[in-house]
XYZ file of C-alpha atoms in Angstrom:
328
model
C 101.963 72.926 83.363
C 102.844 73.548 86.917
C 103.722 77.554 86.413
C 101.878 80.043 88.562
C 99.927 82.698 86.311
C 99.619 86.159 86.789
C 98.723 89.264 84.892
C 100.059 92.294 83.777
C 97.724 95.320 83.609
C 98.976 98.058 81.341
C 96.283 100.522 82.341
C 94.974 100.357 78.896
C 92.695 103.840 78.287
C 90.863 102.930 75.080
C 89.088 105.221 72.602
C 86.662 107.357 74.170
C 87.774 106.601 77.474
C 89.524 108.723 80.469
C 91.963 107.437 82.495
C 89.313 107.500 85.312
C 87.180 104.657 82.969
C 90.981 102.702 82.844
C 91.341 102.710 86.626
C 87.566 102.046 87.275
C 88.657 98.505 84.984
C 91.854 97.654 86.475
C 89.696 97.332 90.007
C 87.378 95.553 87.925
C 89.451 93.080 86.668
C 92.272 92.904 89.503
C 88.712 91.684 91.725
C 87.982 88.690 89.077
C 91.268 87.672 88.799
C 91.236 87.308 92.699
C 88.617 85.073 92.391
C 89.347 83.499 89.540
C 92.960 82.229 91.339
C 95.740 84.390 89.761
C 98.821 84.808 91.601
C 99.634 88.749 91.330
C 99.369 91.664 88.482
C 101.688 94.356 88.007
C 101.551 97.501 86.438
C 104.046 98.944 84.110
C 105.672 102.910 84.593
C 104.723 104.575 81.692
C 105.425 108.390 80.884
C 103.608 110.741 77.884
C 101.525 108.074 76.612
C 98.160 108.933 76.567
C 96.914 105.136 75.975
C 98.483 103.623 79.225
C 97.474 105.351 82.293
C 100.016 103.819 85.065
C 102.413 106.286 85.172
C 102.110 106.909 89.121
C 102.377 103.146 89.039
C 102.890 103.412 93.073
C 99.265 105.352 93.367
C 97.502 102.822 91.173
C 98.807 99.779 93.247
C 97.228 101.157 96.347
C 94.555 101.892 94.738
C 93.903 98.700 93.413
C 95.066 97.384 96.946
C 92.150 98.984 98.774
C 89.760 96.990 96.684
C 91.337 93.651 96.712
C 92.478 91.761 99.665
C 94.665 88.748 99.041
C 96.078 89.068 95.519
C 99.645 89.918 95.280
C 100.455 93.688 93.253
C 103.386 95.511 92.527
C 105.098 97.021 89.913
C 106.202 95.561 86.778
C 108.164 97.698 86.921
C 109.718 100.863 88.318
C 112.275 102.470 85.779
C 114.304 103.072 88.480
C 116.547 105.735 87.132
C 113.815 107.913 87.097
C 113.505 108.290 91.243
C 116.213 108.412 93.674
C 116.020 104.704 95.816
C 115.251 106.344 99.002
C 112.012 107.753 97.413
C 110.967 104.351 96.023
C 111.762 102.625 99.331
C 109.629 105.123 101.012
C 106.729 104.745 98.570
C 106.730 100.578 98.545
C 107.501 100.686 102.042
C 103.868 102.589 102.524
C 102.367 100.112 100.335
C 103.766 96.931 101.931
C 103.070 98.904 105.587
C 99.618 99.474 104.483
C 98.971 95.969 102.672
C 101.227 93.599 104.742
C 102.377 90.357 102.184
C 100.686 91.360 99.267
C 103.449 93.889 97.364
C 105.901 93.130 95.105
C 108.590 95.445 93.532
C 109.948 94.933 90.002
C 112.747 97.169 88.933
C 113.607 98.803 85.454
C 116.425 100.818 84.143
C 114.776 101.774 80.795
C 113.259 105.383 80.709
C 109.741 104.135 79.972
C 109.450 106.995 77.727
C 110.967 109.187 74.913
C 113.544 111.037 74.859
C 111.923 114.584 75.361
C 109.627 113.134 78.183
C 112.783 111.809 80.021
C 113.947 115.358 80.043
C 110.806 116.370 81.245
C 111.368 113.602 84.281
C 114.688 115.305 84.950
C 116.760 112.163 84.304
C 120.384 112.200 83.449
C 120.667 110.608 80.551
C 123.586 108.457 82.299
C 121.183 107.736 85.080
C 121.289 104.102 83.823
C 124.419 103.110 84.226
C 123.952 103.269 87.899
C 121.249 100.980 87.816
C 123.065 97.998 89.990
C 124.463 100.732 92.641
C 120.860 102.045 93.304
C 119.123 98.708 93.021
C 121.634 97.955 96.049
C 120.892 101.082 98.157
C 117.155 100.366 97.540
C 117.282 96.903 99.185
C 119.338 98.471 101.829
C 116.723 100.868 102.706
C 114.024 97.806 102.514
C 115.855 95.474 104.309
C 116.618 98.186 107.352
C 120.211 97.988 106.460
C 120.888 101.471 105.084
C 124.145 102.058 102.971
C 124.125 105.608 102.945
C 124.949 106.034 106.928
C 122.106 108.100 108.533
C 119.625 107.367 105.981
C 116.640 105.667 105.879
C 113.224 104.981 104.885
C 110.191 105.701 106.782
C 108.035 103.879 106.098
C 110.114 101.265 104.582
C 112.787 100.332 106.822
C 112.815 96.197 107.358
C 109.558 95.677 104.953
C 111.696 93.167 103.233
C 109.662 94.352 100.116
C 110.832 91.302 97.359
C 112.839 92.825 94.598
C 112.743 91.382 90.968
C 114.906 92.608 88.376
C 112.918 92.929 84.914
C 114.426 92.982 81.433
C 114.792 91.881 77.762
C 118.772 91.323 77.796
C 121.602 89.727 78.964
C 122.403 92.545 80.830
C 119.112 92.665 83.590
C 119.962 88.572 83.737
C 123.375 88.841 84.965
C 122.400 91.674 87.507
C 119.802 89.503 88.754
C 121.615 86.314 89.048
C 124.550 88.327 90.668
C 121.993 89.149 93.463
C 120.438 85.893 93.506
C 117.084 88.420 92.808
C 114.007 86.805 90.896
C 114.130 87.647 87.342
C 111.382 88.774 84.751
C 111.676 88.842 80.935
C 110.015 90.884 78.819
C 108.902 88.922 75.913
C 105.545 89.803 75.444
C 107.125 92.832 73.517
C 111.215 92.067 73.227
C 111.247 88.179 72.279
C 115.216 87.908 70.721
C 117.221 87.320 74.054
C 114.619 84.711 76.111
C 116.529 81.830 75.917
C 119.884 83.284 76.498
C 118.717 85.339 78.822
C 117.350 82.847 81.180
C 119.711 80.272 80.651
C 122.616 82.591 81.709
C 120.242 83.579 84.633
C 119.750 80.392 86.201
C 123.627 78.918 85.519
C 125.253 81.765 86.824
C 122.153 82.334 90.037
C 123.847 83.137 93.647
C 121.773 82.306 96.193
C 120.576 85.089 98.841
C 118.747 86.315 101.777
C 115.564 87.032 99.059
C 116.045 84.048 97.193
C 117.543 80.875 97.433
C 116.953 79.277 93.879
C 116.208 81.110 90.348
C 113.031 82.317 89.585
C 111.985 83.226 85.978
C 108.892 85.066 84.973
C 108.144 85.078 81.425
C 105.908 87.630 79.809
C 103.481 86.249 76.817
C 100.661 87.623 75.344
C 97.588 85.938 76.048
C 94.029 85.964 73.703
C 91.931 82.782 74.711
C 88.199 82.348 73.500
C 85.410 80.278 72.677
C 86.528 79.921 69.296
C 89.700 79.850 67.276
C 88.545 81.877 64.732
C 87.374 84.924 66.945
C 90.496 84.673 69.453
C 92.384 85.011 65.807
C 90.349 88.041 64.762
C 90.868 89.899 68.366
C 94.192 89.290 67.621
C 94.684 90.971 64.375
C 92.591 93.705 65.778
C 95.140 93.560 68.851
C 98.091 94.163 66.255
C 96.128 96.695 63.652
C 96.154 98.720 66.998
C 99.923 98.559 67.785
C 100.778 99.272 63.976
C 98.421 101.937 64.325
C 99.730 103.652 67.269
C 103.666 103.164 66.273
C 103.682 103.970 62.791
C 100.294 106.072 61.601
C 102.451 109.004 63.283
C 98.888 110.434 64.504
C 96.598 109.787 61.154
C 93.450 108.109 61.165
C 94.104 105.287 58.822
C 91.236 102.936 57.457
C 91.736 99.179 58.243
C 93.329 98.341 54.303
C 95.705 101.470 55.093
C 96.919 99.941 58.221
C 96.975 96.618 57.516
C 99.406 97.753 54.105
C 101.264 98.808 57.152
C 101.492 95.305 58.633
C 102.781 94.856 55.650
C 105.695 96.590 55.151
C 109.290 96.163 56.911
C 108.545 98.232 59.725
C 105.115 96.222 61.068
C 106.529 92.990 60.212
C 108.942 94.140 63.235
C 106.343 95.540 64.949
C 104.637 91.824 64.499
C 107.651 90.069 65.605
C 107.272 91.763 68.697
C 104.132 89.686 69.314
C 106.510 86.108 68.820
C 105.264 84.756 71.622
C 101.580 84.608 71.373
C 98.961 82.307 72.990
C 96.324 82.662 71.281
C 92.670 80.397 70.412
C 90.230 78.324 72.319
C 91.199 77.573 75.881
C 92.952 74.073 75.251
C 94.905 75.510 72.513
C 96.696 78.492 74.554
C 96.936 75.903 77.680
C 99.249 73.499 74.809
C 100.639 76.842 73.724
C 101.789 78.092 77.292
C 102.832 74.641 78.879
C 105.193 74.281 75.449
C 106.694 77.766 76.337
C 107.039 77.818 79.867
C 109.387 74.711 79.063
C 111.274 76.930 76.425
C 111.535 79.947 78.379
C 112.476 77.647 81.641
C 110.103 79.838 83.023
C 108.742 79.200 87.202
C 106.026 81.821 86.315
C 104.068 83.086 83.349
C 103.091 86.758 83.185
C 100.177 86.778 81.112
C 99.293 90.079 78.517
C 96.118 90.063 77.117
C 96.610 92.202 74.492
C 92.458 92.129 72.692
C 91.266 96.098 72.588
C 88.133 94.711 73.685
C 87.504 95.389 77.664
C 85.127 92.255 77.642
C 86.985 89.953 75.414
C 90.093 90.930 77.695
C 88.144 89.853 80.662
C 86.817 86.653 78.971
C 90.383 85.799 77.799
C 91.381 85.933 81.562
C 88.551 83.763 82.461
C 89.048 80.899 80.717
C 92.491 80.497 80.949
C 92.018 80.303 85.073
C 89.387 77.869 83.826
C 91.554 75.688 81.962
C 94.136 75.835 84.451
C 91.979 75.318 87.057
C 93.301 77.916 89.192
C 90.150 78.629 91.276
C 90.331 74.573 92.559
């Protein structure tokens, strides 16, 4: 597998933690992955969830930044229909000012929250369908060729900041191969569309001043370890959390209580989400990911790790740039 690997950080705050303790571990583990030979990480904009703690995803990146120095970071992504463009554009144009080469901006146009928190946010609810229009005026602003006449970013203006255009539908891979923009699915969570998805994106690709051939990132969730049987059992732990958090509506459920919940209709979706899944001893997610990267016709693999163990997280990360040899 010849597929660059990088790492998505969701910010994870786990039980009995503060979102200070999550940040304190993103540096932690944005530091080994440097080492260890990753390519970038990204962090996700989340809103009113109070187990994901990258909502001022912007903030976090220059935080993380400051403590790093050659790994690539950005944002995986910005729902962009929350901000005005020239306001993003400003923010990423700080970053890239202040950290020359190393940002990267990936662009949403989902709320990345409910419905009463995107209320909160003051978005239009039609905010979305504008998506393409403000992606444009944003790489206007970045690229120091304004389309709103008199406007522009400072800082921002000519940081050439590279766009990517993230999604789980058709939809985000026709916008992206429209603007011949790099393109990153989402199915770590929302598996249904890959193949169409990515096969429509690199068919229909038109080159441009960013890019001049396709470039697919693929997310997939990611548990290697020293044994198949334990990388199994973080697993199962990994998805007794999920059905947990989506469907226990709040209740502290023992382990047979939630894992009746696996059981029924609604985790079985919420365990489809989790389709594409590396997960065992080192040489069995290194089959696992070359096999997909061929089915996703993926350039890049964004790697989840989704184990609710901080350590087990960080081993999982470990020996996958081991197997890979990344660090050589």
């Amino acid at each position: 597998m010849t597929v660059a690997l990088s790492v998505l950080d969701l910010a994870h705050i786990g039980e009995g933690e503060t979102a200070a303790d999550s940040f304190t571990a993103s540096v932690d583990m944005a530091q080994r992955a440097e080492r260890w030979g990753y390519h970038r990480i990204w962090y996700a904009e989340h809103h009113n969830m109070p187990t994901i703690a990258s909502s001022a995803t912007s903030v976090l990146i220059g935080h993380v930044a400051s403590q790093t120095s050659t790994i690539r970071l950005g944002a995986g992504g910005i729902m962009l229909p929350n901000h005005s463009p020239l306001t993003i554009a400003e923010q990423f144009g700080t970053l890239e000012t202040l950290f020359p080469g190393r940002i990267d901006l990936g662009l949403g146009r989902a709320p990345g929250s409910d419905q009463r928190t995107m209320r909160a946010l003051r978005r239009d609810p039609t905010s979305a369908d504008a998506f393409p229009q403000d992606v444009l005026e944003l790489q206007g602003y970045l690229a120091g060729e304004t389309r709103i006449a008199g406007v522009n970013a400072t800082p921002g203006y000519g940081t050439e900041v590279p766009l990517y255009v993230l999604g789980s539908s058709m939809f985000g891979a026709q916008l992206a191969a429209l603007l011949g923009l790099p393109y990153a699915f989402a199915s770590h969570f929302a598996p249904d569309a890959l193949e169409a998805a990515t096969s429509h994106y690199r068919r229909e690709f038109q080159p441009s001043a960013q890019l001049s051939e396709p470039h697919v990132i693929a997310g997939v969730n990611v548990i290697a370890a020293d044994t198949t049987e334990y990388a199994q059992q973080q697993f199962l732990e990994a998805k007794r959390y999920r059905a947990g958090r989506m469907l226990a509506q709040g209740r502290n459920l023992s382990t047979e209580e939630i894992d009746a919940l696996l059981a029924s209709p609604a985790g079985r979706q919420i365990e489809g989400m989790t389709r594409y899944s590396a997960v065992g001893t080192p040489a069995e997610v290194d089959d696992y990911l070359s096999r997909f990267a061929k089915q996703a016709q993926a350039d890049e693999l964004m790697v989840v790790s989704s184990a609710v163990d901080r350590a087990a997280w960080l081993r999982s990360l470990e020996l996958l740039a081991d197997v890979r040899g990344l660090g050589d």
